Coordinates of N, CA and C in Angstrom, one line a residue:
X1 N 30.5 -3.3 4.5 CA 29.5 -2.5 3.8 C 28.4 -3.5 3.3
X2 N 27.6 -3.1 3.6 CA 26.4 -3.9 2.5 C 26.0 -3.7 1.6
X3 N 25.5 -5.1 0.8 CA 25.3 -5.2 -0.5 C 24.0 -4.5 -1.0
X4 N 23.3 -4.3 -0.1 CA 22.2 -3.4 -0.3 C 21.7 -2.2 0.2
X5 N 20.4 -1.3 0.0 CA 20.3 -0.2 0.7 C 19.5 -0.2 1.3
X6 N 19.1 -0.1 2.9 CA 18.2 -0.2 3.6 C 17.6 1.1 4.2
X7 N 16.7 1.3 4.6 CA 16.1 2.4 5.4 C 16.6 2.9 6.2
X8 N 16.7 1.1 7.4 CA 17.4 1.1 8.6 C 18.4 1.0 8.5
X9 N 18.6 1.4 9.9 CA 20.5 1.6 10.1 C 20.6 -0.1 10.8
X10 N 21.8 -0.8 9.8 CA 21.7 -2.0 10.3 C 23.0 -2.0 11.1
X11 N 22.6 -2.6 12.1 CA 23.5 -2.3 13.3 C 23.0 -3.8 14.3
X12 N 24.3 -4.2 15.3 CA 24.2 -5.1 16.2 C 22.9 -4.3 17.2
X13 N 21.7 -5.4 17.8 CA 21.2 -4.8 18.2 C 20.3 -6.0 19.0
X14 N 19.6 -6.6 20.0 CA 19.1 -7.4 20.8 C 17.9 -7.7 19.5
X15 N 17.9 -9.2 20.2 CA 17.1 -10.0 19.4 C 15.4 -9.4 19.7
X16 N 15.0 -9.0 20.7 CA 14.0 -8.5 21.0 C 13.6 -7.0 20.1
X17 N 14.6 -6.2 20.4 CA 14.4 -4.6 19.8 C 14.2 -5.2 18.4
X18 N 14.7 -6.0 17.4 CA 15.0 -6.3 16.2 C 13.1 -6.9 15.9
X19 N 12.8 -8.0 16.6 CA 11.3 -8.6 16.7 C 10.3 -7.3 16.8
X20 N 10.2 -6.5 17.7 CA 9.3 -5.3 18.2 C 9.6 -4.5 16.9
X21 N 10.4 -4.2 15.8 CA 10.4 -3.6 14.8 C 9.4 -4.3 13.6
X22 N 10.0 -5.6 13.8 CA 8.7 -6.7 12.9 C 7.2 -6.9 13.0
X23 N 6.8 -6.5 14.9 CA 5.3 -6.7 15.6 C 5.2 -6.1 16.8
X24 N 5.2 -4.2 16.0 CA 4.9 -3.4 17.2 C 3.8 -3.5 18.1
X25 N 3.0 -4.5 17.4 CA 1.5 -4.4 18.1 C 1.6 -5.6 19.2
X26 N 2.7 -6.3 19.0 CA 2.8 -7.9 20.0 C 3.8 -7.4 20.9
X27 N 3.4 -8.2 22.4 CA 4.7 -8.1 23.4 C 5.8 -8.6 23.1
X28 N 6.7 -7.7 23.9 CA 8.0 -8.4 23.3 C 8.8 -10.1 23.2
X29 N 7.6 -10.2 24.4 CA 8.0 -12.2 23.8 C 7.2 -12.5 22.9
X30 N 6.3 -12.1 22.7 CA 5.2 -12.6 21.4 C 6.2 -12.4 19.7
X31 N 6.8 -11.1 20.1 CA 7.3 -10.4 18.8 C 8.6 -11.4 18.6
X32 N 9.3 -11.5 19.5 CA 10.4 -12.5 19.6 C 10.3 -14.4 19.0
X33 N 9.2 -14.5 19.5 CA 8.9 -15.9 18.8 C 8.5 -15.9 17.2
X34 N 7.5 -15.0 17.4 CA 7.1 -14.8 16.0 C 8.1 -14.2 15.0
X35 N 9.1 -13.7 15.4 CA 10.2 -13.7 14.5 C 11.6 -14.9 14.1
X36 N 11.2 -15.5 15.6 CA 12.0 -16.7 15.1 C 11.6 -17.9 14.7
X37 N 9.9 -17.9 14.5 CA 9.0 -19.0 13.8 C 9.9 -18.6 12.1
X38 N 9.6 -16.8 11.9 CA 9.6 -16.9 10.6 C 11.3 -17.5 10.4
X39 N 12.3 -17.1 11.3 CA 13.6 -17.3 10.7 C 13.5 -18.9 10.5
X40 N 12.9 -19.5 11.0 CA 13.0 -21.5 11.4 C 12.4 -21.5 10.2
X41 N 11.1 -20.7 9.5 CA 10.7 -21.1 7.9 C 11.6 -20.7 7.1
X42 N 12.3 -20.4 7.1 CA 13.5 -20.2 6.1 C 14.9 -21.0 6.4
X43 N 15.1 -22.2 5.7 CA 16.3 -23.2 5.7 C 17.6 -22.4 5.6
X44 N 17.6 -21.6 4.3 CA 18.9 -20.7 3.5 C 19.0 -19.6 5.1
X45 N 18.4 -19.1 5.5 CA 18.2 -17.7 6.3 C 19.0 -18.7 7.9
X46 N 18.9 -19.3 8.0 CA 19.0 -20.3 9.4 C 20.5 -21.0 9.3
X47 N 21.0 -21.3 8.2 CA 21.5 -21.7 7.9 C 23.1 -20.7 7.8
X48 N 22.6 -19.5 7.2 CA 23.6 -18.5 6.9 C 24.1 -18.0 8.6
X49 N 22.6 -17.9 9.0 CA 22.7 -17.2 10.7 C 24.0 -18.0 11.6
X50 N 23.8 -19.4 11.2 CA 24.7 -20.3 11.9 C 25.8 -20.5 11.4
X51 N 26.2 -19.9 10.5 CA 27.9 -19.9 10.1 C 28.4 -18.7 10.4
X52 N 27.6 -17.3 11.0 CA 28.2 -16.4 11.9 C 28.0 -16.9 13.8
X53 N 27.7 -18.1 13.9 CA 27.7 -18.4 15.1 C 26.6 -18.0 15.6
X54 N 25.6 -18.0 15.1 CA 24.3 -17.5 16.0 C 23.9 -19.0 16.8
X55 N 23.5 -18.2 18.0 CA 22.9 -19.9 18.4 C 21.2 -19.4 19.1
X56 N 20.3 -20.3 19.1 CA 19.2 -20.4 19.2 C 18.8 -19.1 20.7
X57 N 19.9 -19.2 21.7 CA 19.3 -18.4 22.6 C 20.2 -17.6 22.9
X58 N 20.9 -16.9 21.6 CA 21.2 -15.9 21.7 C 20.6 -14.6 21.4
X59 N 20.9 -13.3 22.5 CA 19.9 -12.7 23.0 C 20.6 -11.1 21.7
X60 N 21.7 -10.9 21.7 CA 22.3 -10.0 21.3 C 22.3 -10.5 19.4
X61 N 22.2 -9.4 18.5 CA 22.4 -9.8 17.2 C 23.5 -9.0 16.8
X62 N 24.7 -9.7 15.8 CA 25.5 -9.2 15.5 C 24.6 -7.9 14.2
X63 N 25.5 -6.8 13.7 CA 25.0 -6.2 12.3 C 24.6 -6.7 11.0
X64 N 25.9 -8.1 11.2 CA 25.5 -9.2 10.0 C 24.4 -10.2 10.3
X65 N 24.0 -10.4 11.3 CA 23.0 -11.2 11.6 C 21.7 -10.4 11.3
X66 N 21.9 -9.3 11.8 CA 20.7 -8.6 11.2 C 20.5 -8.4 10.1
X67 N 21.6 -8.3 9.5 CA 21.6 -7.5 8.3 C 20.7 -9.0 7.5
X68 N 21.6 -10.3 7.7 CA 20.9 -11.7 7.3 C 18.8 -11.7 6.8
X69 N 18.8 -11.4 8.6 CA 17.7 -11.0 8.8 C 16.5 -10.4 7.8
X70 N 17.1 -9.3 8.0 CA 16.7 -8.2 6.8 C 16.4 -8.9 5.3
X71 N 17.4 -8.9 5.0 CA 17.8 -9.4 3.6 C 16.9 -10.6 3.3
X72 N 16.8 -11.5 4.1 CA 15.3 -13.0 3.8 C 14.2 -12.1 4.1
X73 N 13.5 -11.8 5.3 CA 12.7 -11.3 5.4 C 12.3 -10.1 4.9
X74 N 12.7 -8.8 4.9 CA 12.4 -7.6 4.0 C 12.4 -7.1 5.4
X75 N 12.4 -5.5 4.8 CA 12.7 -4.4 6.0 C 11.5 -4.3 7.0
X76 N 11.1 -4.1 8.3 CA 10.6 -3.7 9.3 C 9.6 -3.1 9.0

């Protein structure tokens, strides 16, 4: 359960669909980078991601990794 209340339904979900929620107006590789520029600006956010085993070219996000996500960055 999470510690917070979100809009979204946080749920395991590809790293792309997760970006295109952040920059509906960018393609989906544009949205994809630009989401993992902002995760790379965040040390604590990058840091958390990689103690649930996230690795750089992973394509699938767990619900906690999103949830991570979410929680540094703010909702969609």
């Amino acid at each position: 359960m999470s510690r917070y209340d979100y809009d979204m339904e946080i749920v395991p979900m590809r790293k792309q669909e997760l970006a295109m929620l952040y920059a509906p107006d960018l393609s989906p590789r544009a949205a994809v980078n630009r989401l993992m520029r902002w995760v790379g600006m965040h040390p604590t956010l990058t840091a958390e991601l990689l103690k649930t085993g996230y690795q750089k070219r992973s394509r699938l996000l767990s619900a906690r990794q999103v949830e991570l996500i979410v929680e540094h960055l703010g909702e969609p």
